[in-house]
GROMACS .gro file of C-alpha atoms in nm:
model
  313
    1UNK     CA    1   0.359  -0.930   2.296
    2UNK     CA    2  -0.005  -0.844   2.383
    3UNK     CA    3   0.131  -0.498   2.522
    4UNK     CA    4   0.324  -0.428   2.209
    5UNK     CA    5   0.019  -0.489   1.965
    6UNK     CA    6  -0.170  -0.288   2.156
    7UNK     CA    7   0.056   0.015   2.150
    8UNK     CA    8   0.090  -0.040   1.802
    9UNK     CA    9  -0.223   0.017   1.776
   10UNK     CA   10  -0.323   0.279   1.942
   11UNK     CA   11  -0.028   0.448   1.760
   12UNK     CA   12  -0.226   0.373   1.445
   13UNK     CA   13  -0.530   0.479   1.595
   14UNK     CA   14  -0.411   0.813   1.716
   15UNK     CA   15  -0.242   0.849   1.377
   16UNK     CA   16  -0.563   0.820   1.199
   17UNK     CA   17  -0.786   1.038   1.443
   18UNK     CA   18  -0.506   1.338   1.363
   19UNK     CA   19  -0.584   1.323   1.002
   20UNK     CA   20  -0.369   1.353   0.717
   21UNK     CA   21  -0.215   1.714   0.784
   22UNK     CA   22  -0.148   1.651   1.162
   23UNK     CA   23   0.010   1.268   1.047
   24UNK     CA   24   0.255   1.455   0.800
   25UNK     CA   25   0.378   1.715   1.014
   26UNK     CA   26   0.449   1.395   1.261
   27UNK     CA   27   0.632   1.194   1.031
   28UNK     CA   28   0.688   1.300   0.674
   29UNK     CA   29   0.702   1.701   0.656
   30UNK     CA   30   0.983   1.682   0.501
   31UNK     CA   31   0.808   1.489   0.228
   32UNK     CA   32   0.475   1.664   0.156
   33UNK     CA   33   0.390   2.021   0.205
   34UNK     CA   34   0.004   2.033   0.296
   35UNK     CA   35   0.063   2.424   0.386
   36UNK     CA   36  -0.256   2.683   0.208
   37UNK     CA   37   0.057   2.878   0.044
   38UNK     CA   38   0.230   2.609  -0.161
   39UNK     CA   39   0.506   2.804  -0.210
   40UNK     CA   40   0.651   2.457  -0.402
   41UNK     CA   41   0.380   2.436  -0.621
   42UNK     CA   42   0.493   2.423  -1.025
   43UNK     CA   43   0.395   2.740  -1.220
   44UNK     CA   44   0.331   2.707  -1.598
   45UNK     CA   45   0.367   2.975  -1.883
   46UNK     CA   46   0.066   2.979  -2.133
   47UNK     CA   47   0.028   2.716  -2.427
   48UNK     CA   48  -0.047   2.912  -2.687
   49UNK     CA   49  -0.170   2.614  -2.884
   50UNK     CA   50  -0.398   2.458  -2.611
   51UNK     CA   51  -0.546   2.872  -2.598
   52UNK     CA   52  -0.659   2.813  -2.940
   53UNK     CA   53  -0.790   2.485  -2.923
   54UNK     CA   54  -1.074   2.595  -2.709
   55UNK     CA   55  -1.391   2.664  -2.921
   56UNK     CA   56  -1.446   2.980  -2.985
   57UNK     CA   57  -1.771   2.893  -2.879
   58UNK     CA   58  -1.698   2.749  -2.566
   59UNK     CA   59  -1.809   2.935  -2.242
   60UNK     CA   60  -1.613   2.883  -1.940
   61UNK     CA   61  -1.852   2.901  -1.620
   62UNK     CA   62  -1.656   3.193  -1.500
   63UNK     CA   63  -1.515   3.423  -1.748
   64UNK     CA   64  -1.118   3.411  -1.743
   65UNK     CA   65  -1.144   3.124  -1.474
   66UNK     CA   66  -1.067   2.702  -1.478
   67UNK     CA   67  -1.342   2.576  -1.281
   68UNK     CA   68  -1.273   2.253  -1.149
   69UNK     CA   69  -1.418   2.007  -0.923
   70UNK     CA   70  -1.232   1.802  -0.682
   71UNK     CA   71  -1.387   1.519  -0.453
   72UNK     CA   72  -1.133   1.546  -0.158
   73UNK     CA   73  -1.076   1.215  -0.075
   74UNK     CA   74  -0.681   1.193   0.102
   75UNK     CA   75  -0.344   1.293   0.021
   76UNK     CA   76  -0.123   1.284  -0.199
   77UNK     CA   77  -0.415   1.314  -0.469
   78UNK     CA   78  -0.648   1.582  -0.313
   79UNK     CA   79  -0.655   1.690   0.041
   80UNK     CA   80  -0.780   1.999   0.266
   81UNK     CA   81  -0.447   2.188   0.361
   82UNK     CA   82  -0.379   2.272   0.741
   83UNK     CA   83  -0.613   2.546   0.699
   84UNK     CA   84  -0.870   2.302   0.661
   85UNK     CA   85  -0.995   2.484   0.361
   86UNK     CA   86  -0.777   2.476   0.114
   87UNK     CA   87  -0.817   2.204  -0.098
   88UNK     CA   88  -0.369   2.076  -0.201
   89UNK     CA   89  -0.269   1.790  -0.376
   90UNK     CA   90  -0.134   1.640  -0.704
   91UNK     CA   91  -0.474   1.696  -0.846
   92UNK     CA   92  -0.452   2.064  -0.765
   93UNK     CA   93  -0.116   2.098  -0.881
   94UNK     CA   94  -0.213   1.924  -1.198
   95UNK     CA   95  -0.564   2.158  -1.244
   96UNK     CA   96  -0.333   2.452  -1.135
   97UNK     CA   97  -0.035   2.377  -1.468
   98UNK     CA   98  -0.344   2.302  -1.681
   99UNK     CA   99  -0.522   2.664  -1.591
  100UNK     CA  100  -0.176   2.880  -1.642
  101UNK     CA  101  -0.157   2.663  -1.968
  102UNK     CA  102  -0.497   2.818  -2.108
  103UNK     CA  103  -0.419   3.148  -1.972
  104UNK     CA  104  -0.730   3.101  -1.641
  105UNK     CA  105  -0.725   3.193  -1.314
  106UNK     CA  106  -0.790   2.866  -1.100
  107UNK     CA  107  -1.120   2.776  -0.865
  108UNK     CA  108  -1.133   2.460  -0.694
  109UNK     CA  109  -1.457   2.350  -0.592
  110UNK     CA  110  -1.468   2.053  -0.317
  111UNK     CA  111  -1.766   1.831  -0.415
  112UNK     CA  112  -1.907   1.457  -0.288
  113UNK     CA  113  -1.771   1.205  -0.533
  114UNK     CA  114  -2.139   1.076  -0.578
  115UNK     CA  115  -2.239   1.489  -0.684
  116UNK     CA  116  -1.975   1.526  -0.945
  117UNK     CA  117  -2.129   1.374  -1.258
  118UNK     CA  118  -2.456   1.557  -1.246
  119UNK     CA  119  -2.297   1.925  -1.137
  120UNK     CA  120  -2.062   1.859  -1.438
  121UNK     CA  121  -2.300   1.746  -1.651
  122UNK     CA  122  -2.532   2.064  -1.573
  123UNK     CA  123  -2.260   2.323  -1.588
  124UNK     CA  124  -2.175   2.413  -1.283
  125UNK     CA  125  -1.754   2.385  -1.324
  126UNK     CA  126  -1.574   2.308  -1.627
  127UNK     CA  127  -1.403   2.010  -1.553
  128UNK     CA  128  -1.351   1.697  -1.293
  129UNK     CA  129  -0.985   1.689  -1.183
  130UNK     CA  130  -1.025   1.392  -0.907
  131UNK     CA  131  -0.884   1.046  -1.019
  132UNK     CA  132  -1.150   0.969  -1.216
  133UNK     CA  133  -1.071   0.660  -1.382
  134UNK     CA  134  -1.163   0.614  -1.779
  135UNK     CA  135  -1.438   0.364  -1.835
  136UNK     CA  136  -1.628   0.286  -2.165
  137UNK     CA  137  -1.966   0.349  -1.964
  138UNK     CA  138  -1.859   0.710  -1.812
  139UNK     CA  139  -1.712   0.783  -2.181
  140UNK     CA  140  -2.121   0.739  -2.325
  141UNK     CA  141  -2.189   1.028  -2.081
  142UNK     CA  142  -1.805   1.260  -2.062
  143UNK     CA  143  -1.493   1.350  -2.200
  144UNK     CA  144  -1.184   1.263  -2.085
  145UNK     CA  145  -0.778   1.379  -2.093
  146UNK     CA  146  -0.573   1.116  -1.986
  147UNK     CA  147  -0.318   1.258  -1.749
  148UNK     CA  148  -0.203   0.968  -1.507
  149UNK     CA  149  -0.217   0.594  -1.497
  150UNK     CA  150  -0.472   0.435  -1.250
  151UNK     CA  151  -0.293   0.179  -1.018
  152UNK     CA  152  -0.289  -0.048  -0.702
  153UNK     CA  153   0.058  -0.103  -0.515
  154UNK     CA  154   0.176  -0.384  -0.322
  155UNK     CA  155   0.319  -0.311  -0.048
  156UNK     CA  156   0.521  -0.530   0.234
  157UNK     CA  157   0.678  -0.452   0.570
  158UNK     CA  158   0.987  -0.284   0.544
  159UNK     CA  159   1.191  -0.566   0.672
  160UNK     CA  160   0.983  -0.831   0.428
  161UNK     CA  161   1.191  -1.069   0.190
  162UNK     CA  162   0.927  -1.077  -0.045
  163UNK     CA  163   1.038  -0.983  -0.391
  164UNK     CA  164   0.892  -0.813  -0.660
  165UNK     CA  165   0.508  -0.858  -0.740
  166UNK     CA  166   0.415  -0.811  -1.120
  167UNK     CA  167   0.200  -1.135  -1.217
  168UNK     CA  168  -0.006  -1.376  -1.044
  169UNK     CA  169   0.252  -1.644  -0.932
  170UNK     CA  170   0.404  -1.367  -0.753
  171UNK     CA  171   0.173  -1.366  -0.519
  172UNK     CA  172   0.057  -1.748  -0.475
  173UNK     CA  173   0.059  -1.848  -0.086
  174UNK     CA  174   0.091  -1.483   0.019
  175UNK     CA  175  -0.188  -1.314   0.294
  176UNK     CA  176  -0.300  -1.061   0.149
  177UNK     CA  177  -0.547  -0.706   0.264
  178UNK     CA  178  -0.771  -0.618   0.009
  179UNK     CA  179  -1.083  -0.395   0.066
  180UNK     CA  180  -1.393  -0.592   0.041
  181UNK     CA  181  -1.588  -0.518  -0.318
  182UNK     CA  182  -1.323  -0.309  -0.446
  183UNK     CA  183  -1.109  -0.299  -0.824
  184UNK     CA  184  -0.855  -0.484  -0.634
  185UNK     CA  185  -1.005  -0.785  -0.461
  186UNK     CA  186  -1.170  -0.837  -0.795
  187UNK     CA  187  -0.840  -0.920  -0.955
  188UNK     CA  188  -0.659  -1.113  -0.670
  189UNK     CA  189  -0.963  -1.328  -0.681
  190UNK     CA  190  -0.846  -1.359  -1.042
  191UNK     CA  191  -0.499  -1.464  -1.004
  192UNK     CA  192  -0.601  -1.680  -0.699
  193UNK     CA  193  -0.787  -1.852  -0.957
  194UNK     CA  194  -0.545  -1.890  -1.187
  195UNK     CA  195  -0.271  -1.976  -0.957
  196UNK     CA  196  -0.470  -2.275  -0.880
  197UNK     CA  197  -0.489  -2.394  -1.203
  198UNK     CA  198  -0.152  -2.379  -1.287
  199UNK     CA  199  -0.092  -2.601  -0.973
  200UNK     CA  200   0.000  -2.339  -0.764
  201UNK     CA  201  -0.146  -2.211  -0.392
  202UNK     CA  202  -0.392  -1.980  -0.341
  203UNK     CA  203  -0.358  -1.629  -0.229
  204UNK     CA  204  -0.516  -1.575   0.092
  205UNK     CA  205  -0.764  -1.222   0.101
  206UNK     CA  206  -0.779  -1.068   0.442
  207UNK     CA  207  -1.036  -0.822   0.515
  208UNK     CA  208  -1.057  -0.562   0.754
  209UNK     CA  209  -1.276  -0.274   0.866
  210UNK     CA  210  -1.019   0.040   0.861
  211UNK     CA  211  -0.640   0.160   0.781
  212UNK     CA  212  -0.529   0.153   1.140
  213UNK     CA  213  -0.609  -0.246   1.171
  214UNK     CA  214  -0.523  -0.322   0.805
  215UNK     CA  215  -0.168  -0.156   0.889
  216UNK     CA  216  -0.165  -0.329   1.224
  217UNK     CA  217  -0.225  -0.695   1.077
  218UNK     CA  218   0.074  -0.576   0.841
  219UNK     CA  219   0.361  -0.501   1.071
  220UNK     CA  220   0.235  -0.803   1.348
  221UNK     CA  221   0.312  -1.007   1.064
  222UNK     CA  222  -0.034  -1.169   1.011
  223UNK     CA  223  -0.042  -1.037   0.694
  224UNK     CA  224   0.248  -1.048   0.417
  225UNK     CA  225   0.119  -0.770   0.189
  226UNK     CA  226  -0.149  -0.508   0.165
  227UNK     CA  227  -0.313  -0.381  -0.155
  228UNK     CA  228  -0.486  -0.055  -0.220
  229UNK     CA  229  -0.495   0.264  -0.457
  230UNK     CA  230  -0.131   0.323  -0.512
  231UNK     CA  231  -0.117   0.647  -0.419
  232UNK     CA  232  -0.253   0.567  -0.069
  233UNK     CA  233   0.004   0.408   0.052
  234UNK     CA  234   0.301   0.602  -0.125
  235UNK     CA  235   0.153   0.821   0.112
  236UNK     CA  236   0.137   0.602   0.399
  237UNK     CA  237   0.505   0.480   0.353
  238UNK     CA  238   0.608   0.862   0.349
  239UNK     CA  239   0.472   0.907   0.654
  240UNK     CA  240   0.500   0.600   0.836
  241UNK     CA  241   0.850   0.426   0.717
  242UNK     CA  242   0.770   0.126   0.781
  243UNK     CA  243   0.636  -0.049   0.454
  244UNK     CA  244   0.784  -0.063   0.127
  245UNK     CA  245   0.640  -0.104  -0.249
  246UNK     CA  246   0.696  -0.419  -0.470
  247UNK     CA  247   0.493  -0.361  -0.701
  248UNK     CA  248   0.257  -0.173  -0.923
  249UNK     CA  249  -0.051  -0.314  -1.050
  250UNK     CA  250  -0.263  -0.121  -1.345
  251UNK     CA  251  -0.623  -0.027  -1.203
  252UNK     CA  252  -0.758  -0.224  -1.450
  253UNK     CA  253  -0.556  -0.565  -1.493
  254UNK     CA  254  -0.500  -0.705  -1.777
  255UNK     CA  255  -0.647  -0.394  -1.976
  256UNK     CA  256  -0.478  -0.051  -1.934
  257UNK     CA  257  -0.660   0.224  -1.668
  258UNK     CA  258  -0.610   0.577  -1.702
  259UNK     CA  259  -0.691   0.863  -1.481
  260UNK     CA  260  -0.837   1.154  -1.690
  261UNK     CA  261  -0.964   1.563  -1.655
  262UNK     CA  262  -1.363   1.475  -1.719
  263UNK     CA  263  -1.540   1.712  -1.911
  264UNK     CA  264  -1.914   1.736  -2.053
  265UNK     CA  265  -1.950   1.509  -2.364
  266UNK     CA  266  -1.913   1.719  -2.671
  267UNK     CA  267  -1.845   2.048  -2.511
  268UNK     CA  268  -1.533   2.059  -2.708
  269UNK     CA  269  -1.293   2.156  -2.448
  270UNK     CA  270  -1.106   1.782  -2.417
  271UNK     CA  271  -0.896   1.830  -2.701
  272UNK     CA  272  -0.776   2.153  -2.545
  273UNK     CA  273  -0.697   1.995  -2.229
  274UNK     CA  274  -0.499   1.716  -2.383
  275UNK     CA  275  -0.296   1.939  -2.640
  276UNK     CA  276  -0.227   2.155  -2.241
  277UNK     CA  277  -0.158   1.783  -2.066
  278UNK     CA  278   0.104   1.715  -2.368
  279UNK     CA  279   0.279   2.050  -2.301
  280UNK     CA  280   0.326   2.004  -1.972
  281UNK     CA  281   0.456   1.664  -2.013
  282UNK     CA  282   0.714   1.773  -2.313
  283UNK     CA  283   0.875   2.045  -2.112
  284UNK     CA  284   0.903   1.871  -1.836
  285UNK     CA  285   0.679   2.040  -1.567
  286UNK     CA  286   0.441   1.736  -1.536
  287UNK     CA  287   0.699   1.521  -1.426
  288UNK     CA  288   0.801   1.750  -1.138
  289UNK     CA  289   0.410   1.817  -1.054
  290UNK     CA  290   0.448   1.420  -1.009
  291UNK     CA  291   0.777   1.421  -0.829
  292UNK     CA  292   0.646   1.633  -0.568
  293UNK     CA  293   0.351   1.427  -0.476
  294UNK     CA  294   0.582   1.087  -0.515
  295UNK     CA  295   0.367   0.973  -0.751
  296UNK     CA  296   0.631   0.939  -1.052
  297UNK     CA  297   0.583   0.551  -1.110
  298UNK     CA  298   0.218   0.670  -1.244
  299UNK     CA  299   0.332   0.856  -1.525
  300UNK     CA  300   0.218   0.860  -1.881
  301UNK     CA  301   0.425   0.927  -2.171
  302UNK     CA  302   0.149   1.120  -2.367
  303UNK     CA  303  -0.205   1.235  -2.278
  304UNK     CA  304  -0.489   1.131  -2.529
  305UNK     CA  305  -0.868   1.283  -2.558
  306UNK     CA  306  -1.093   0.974  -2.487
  307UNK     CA  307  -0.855   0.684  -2.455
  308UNK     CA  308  -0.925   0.287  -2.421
  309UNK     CA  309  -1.137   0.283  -2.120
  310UNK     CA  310  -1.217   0.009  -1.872
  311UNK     CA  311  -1.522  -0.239  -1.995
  312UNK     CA  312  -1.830  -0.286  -1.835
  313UNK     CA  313  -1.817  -0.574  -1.611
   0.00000   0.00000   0.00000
């Protein structure tokens, strides 16, 4: 048993060392394409109403070019391709539609999450396209145009006979991984709470220090269920095969979380990029931009310019 564990692991371990491109090509290829050409990418025609909703007055930071910013953080959302330069994902794909929309060229510029608020706020791209989530504090400061929900996944072993997760007595007695500090752990601790009030067990938090041993605890069965960004571990499934969703948790239980483009506060261009977002989404090229990433349970029926944002906790 010792043996197996241990293989397991250094499975995992070699899995994670590879990286995301090398761990498609070994499992999931057939899934994602993380190639510099993305020859499946969706191509858009111009919206000629989302052209002449930008302000006349508006200058974009390169003439006939969508400048966009993109912390690269993992696939499916944003990732370097197998050229290790070229920065693929839904995110792209989605900043990509949005450009042909207005008529732009596209230029992705890879940035530190911590550096994107103040090169956005000084100029230096046009917009964020990089999972920011909508919050009522970033809203005093940006723009937004709502173009995905923001959501955790449960996901179990693929042999688990745990059913579906959707509310907290789902989840009483289970062992769950949650990251320490994070969105997530902040609302199991919530339902843990209220489980126990309604007479019900606890859930159990498990913590860990990375992926390979979270994944690990998982499929050794010392763990029932592991929680994280759901686009992580559609991911992670795809490639993997060995853990299954049951169910999808908004970002910002029990209020709504969106995932919006981010632009400077009052530079006018949100409403442009919302009335684009909305044409995308009525002829039907946002849901395949979705499809391909596997991210179609995290679709919204209509972008909005500045919607309900998380509160300050």
């Amino acid at each position: 048993m010792v043996d197996k564990i241990g293989r397991s692991l250094a499975t995992a371990l070699v899995l994670v060392a590879l990286g995301p491109a090398s761990a498609v090509r070994a499992g999931a290829d057939s899934v994602y394409d993380l190639s510099p050409e993305q020859t499946g990418r969706i191509h858009v025609k111009p919206n000629p109403q989302a052209i002449a909703a930008v302000p006349a007055d508006f200058r974009f930071v390169t003439p006939g070019t969508f400048t966009v910013a993109s912390a690269v953080g993992g696939p499916p959302l944003n990732t370097y391709a197998t050229d290790a330069k070229t920065v693929v994902g839904a995110d792209p794909d989605l900043a990509s539609a949005i450009a042909e929309s207005l008529g732009l060229r596209l230029t992705i510029i890879p940035v530190a999450w911590a550096d994107w608020p103040l090169g956005l706020s000084s100029g230096k791209y046009d917009a964020v396209i990089s999972n920011v989530g909508v919050t009522e504090q970033r809203k005093e400061k940006f723009d937004f145009s709502s173009y995905r929900k923001g959501g955790h996944g449960f996901f179990v072993r693929l042999d688990s006979k745990i059913g579906p997760i959707s509310e907290p007595k789902d989840a009483a007695g289970l062992r769950i991984i949650v990251g320490a500090g994070t969105n997530q752990e902040r609302i199991l601790v919530r339902w843990s709470e209220e489980n126990v009030k309604a007479g019900l067990k606890p859930i159990e938090l498990q913590y860990y220090d990375d992926e390979a041993t979270q994944l690990l605890a998982l499929q050794s069965g010392r763990a029932d269920v592991i929680v994280q960004p759901h686009s992580t571990l559609v991911f992670i499934a795809n490639r993997d095969k060995n853990i299954k969703r049951v169910g999808f948790l908004s970002a910002g239980w029990p209020e709504r979380s969106d995932v919006a483009i981010t632009t400077r506060k009052g530079s006018g261009l949100a409403n442009a990029l919302t009335i684009a977002t909305n044409g995308l989404i009525a002829s039907g090229d946002y849901a395949k931009i979705l499809d391909r990433w596997q991210l179609s349970e995290e679709a919204l029926a209509k972008s909005e310019t500045n919607p309900p944002g998380l509160p300050k906790y």
